[in-house]
Coordinates of C-alpha atoms in Angstrom, one line a residue:
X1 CA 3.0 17.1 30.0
X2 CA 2.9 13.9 32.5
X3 CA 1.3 13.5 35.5
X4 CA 2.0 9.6 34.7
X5 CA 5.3 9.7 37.4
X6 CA 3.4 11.4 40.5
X7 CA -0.4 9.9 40.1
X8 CA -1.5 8.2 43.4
X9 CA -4.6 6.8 41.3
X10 CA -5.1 3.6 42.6
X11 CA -5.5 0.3 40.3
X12 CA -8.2 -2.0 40.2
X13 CA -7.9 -5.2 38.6
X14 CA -10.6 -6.7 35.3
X15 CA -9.7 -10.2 34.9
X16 CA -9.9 -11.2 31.5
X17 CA -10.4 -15.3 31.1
X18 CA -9.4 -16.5 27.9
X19 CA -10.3 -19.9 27.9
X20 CA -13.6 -21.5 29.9
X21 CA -13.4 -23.4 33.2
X22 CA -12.7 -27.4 32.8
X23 CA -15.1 -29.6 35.0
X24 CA -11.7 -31.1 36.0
X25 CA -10.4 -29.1 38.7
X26 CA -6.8 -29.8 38.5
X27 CA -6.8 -28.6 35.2
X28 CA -9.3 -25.7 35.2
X29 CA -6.2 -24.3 38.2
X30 CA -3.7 -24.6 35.5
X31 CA -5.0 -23.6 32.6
X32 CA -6.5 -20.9 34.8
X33 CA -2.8 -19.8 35.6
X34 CA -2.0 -19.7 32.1
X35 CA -4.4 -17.4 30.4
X36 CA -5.9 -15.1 33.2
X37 CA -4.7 -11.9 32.8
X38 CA -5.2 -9.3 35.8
X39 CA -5.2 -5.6 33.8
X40 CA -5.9 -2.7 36.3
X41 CA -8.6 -0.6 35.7
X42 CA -7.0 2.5 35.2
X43 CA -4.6 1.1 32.7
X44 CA -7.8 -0.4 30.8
X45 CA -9.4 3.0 30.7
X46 CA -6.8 4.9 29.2
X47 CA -6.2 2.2 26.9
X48 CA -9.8 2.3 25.7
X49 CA -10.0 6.2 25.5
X50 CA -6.8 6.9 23.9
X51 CA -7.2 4.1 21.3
X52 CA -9.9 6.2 20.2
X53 CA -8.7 9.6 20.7
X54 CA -6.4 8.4 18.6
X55 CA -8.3 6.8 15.7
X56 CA -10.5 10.2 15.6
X57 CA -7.1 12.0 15.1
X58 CA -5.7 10.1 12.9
X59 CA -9.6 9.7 11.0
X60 CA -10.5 13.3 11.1
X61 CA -6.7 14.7 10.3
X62 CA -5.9 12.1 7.7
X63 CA -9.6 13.4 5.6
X64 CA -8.7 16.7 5.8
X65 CA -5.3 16.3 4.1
X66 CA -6.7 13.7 1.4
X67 CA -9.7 16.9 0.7
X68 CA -7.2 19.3 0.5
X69 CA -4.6 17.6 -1.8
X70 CA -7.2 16.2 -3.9
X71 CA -9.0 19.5 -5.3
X72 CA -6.3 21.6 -6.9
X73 CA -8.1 24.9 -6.5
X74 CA -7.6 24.1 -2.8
X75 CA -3.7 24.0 -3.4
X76 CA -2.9 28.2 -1.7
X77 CA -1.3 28.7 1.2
X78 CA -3.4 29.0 3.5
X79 CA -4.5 25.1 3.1
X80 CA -0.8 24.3 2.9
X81 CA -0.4 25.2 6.6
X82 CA -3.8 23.8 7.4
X83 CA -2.1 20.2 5.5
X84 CA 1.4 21.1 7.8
X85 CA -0.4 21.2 10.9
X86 CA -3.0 18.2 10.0
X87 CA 0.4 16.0 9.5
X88 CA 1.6 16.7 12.9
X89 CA -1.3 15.6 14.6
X90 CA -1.3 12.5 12.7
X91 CA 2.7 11.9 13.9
X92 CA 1.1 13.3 17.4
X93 CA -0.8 10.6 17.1
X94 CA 1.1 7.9 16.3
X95 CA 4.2 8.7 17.9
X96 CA 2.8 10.1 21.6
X97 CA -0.4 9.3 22.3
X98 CA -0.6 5.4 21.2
X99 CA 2.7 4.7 22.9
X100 CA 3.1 6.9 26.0
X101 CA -0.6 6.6 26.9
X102 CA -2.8 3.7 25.3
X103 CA -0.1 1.2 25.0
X104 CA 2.3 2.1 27.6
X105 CA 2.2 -0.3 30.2
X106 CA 0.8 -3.0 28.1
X107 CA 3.7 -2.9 26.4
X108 CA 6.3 -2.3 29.4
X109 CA 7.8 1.1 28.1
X110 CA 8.3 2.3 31.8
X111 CA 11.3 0.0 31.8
X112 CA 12.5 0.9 28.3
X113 CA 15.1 3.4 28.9
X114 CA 15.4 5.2 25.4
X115 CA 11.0 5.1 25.7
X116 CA 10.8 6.6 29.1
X117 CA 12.9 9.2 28.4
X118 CA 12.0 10.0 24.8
X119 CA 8.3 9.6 24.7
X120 CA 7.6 12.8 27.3
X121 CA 9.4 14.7 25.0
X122 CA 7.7 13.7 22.1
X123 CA 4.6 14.9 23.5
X124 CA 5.8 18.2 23.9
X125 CA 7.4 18.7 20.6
X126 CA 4.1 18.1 18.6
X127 CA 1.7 19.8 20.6
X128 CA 4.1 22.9 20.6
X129 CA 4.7 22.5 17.1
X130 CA 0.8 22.5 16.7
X131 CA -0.1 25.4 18.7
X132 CA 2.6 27.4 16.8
X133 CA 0.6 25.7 13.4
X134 CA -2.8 27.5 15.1
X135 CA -0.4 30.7 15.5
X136 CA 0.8 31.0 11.8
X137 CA -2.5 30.2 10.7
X138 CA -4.5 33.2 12.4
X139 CA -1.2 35.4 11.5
X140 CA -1.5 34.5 7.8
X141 CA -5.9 35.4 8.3
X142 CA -4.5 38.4 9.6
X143 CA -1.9 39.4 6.8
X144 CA -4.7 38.4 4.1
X145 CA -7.4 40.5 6.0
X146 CA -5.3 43.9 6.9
X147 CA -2.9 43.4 3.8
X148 CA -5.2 42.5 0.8
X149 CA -3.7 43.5 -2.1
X150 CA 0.1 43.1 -0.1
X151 CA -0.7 39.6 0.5
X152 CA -1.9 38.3 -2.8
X153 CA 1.7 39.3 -4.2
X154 CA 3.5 38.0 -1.3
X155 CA 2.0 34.7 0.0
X156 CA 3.7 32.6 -2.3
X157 CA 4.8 28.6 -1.9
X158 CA 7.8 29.4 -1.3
X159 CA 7.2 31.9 2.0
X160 CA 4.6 29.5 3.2
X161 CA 7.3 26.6 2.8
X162 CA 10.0 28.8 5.1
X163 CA 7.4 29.1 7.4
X164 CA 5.9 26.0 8.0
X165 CA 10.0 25.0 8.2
X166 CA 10.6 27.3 11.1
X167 CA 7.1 26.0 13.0
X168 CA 8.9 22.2 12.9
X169 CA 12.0 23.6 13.6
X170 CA 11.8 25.7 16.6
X171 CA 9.8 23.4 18.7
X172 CA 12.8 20.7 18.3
X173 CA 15.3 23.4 19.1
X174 CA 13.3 24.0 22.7
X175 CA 13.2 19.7 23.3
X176 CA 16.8 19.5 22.1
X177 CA 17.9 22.0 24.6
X178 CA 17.2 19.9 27.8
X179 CA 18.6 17.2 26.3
X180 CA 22.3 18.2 26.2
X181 CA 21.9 20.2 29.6
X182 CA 19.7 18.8 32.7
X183 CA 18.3 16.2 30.9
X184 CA 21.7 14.0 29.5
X185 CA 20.5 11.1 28.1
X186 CA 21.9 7.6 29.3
X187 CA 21.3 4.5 28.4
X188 CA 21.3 3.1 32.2
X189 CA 18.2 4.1 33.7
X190 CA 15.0 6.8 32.5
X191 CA 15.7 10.7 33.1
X192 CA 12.4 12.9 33.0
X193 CA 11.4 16.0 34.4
X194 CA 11.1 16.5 38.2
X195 CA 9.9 19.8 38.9
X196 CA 9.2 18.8 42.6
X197 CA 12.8 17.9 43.1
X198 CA 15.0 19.7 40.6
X199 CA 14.4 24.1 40.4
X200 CA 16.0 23.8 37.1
X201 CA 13.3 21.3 35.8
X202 CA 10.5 23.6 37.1
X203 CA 11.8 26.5 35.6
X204 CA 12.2 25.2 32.5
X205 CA 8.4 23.7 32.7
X206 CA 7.2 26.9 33.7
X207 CA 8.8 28.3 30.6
X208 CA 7.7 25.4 28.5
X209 CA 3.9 26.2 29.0
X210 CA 4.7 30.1 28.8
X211 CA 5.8 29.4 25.1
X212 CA 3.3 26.1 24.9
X213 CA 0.1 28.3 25.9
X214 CA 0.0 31.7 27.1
X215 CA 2.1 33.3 24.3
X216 CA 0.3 31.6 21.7
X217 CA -3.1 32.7 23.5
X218 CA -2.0 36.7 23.4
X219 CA -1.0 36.4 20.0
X220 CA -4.4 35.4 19.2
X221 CA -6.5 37.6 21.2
X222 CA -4.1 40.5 19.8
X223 CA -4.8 39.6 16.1
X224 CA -8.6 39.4 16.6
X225 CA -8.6 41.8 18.5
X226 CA -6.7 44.3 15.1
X227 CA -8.2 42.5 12.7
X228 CA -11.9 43.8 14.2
X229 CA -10.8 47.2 14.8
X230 CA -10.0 47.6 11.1
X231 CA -12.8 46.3 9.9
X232 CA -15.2 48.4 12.4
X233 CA -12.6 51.4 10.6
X234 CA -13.5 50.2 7.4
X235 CA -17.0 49.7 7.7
X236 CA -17.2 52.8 9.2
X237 CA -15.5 54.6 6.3
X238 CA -18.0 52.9 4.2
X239 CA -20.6 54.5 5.5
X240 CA -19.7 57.9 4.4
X241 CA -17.4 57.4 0.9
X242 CA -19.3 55.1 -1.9
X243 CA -17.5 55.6 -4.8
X244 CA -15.2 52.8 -6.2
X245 CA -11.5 53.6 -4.8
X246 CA -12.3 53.8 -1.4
X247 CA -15.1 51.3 -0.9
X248 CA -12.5 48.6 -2.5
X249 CA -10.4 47.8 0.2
X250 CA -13.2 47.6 2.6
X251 CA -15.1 45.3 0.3
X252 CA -11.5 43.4 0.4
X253 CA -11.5 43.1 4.1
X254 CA -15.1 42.6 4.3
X255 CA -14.8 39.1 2.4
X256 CA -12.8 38.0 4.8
X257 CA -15.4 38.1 7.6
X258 CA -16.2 35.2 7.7
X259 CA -12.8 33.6 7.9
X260 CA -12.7 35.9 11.0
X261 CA -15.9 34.0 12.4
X262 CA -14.4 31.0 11.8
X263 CA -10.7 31.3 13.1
X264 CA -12.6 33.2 16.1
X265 CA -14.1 30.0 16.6
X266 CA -11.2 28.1 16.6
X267 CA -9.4 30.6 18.8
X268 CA -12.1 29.7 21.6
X269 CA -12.7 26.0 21.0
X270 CA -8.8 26.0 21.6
X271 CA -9.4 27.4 25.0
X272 CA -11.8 26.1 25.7
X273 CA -10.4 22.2 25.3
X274 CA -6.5 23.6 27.0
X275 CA -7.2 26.2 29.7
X276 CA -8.5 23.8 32.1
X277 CA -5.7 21.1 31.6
X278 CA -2.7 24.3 31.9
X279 CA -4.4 25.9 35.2
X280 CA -4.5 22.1 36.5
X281 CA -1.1 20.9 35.7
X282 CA 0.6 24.1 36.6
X283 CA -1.4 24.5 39.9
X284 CA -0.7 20.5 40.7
X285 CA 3.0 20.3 39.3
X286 CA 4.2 23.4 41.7
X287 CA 2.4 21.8 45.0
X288 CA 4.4 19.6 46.9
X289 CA 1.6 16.5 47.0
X290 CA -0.7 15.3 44.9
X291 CA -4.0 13.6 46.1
X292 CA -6.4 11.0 44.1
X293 CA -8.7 13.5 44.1
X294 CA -6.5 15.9 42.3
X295 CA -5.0 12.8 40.0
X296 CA -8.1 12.5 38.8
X297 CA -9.3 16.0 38.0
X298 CA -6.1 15.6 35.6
X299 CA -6.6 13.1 33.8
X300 CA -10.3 14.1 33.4
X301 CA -8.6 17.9 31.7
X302 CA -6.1 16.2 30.0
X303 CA -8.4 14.0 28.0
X304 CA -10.2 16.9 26.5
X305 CA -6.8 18.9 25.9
X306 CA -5.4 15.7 24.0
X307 CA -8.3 15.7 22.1
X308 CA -8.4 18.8 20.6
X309 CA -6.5 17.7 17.4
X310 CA -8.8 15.6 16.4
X311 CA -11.6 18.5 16.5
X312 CA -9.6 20.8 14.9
X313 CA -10.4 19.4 11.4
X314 CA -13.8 19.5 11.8
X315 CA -13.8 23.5 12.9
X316 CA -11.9 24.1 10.0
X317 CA -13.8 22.0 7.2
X318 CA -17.0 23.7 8.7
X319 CA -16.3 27.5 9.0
X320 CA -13.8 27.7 6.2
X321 CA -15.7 28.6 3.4
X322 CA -13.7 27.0 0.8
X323 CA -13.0 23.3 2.5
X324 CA -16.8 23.9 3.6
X325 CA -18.1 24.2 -0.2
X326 CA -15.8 20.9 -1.4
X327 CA -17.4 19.3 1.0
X328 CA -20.9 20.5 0.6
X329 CA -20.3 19.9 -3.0
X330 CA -19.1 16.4 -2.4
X331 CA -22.0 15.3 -0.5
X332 CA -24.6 17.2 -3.3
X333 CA -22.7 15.2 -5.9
X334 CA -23.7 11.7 -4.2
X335 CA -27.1 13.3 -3.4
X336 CA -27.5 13.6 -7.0
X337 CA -26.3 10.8 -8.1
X338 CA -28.3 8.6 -5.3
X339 CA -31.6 11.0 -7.3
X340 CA -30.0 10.2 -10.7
X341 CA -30.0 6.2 -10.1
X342 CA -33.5 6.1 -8.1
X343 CA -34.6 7.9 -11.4
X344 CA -33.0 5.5 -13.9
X345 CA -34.4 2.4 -11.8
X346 CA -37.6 4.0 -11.3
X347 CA -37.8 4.6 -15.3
X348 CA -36.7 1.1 -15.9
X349 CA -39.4 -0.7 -13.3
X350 CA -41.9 1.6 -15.2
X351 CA -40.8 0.8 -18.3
X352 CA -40.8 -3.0 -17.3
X353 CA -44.1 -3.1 -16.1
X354 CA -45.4 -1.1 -19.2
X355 CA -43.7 -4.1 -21.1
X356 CA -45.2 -6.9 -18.8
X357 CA -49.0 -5.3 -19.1
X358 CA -48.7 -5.1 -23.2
X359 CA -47.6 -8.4 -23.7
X360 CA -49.8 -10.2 -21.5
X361 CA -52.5 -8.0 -23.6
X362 CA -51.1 -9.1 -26.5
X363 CA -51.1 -12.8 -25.2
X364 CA -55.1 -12.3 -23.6
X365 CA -56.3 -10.8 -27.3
X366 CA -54.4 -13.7 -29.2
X367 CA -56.2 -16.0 -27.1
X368 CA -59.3 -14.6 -28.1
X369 CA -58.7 -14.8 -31.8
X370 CA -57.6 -18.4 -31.8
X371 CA -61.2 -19.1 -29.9

């Protein structure tokens, strides 16, 4: 998932003056020496960028789990695996992209052994484990849509809990594996993967984004793909049978179009934001050289791919109908309650003024009187 060992990208230094010049030369040298700071450009950049990447995850990710945990009629499981794979993009976050990319060299990493070894593989764990959350997700739209009736007796906490277990578990079986075979760990200098030198480390990469990408992506396209042949079935059947036994499973499928739309959705925002980074890496990491050119077509993909946890949320929140009407809900609540206070204060400056204008009657006729 690094390109951070082979880059040829070259660095151009931003000084960054901390204190202003003295008039007195002598000193302005020193102090000049003492808090100028060359960072390179490149270093700066991904600082910037994944220092937000980061905050959106974490932002967008965090919301979603405090809307979901909040509203109990949100508590099925469906929304619990939404919550699972919202929390590992949060400890994505934290755990991958601040320190291997945003803070890496500020920090000097590269020369912590245990961090240069550790952090790569951290990278991988959580975005396998989310792209097998995105997996158990559509599988679970699919149960629910071809399996109705099956699924509301079987789709209990306790199946969604073993499930969201094995989706955390699995991935760390397929990181822990390298670790006690090519990739021994030792605490004297950084071991990573090498595809270009080792056949063992490109055969295990090659594998790694068979099971990272490309198996996930035919799993999808094959549930779609089922789930709208029965419905076309169903709809079809419609057509000629109306009375109530057979036009109930259809109408049980045909609620659940729209979760189709919307995972649909998801299913191609999620290749659109990965395909470009997996053709590039592959395609760069099997070649023997890698030019700037090619460096920074890389980084460019992999910005977008890293980014697509903190869009996830949103897709969801917007095309799943029941986050969708907590939210819409939420914001008519405020909306109301903004038209509920301009109401109150309008009443009261109405009231006030009514209250003004009688007694400065009152005070004009008494004036009168007394003349």
């Amino acid at each position: 998932m690094d390109y951070l060992n082979w880059t040829t990208t070259t660095h151009q230094p931003i000084n960054i003056t901390t204190t202003p010049p003295s008039l007195n030369n002598n000193f302005s040298n020193n102090a000049t020496k003492s808090t100028t700071t060359n960072i390179p450009r490149a270093i700066m950049e991904k600082l910037i960028t994944y220092s937000i990447i980061s905050a959106l995850t974490i932002t967008t990710n965090g919301l979603l789990i405090i809307l979901i945990v909040m509203h109990r009629t949100l508590h099925n499981v469906s929304n619990a695996m939404i919550t699972s794979m919202s929390a590992a993009a949060i400890c994505y976050s934290l755990t991958y992209l601040l320190p291997r990319w945003a803070l890496y060299e500020l920090l000097r990493l590269r020369y912590n052994v245990a961090a240069c070894t550790l952090l790569p593989l951290i990278g991988i764990l959580f975005i396998l484990i989310l792209n097998s959350h995105i997996c158990l997700v559509s599988f679970d739209r699919y149960v629910s849509v071809t399996r109705p009736f099956g699924y509301n007796r079987h789709a209990t906490p306790r199946l969604a809990a073993v499930l969201i277990a094995i989706v955390w578990l699995l991935p760390m079986l397929a990181i822990f594996i390298p670790l006690v075979t090519f990739l021994k760990f030792s605490g004297q200098q950084c071991v990573q993967l090498r595809p270009l030198d080792f056949i063992e480390h490109r055969v295990y990469l090659i594998l790694l984004f068979t099971v990272l990408f490309f198996i996930p992506l035919l799993v999808l396209v094959f549930v779609y793909g089922r789930i709208l042949i029965i419905v076309n079935d169903h709809t079809r059947r419609q057509q000629y049978f109306h009375n109530g036994s057979s036009s109930t499973p259809a109408h049980a499928i045909l609620r659940n179009i729209k979760a189709l739309r919307s995972m649909a959705i998801i299913v191609g925002v999620f290749i659109l934001f990965w395909l470009p980074y997996v053709i590039t890496f592959l395609s760069l990491y099997l070649s023997t050289t890698i030019t700037l050119s090619q460096a920074i077509l890389i980084r460019i993909c992999q910005y977008f791919a890293f980014s697509y946890p903190a869009v996830s949320p949103l897709i969801y929140i917007s095309f799943t109908a029941d986050l969708r009407n907590h939210v819409i809900k939420y914001f008519r609540f405020r909306d109301i309650k903004r038209e509920h206070c301009i109401t109150i204060d309008s009443t009261l400056r109405r009231y006030s003024d009514y209250t003004m204008s009688v007694v400065t009657n009152s005070q004009v006729k008494l004036t009168k009187s007394n003349k």
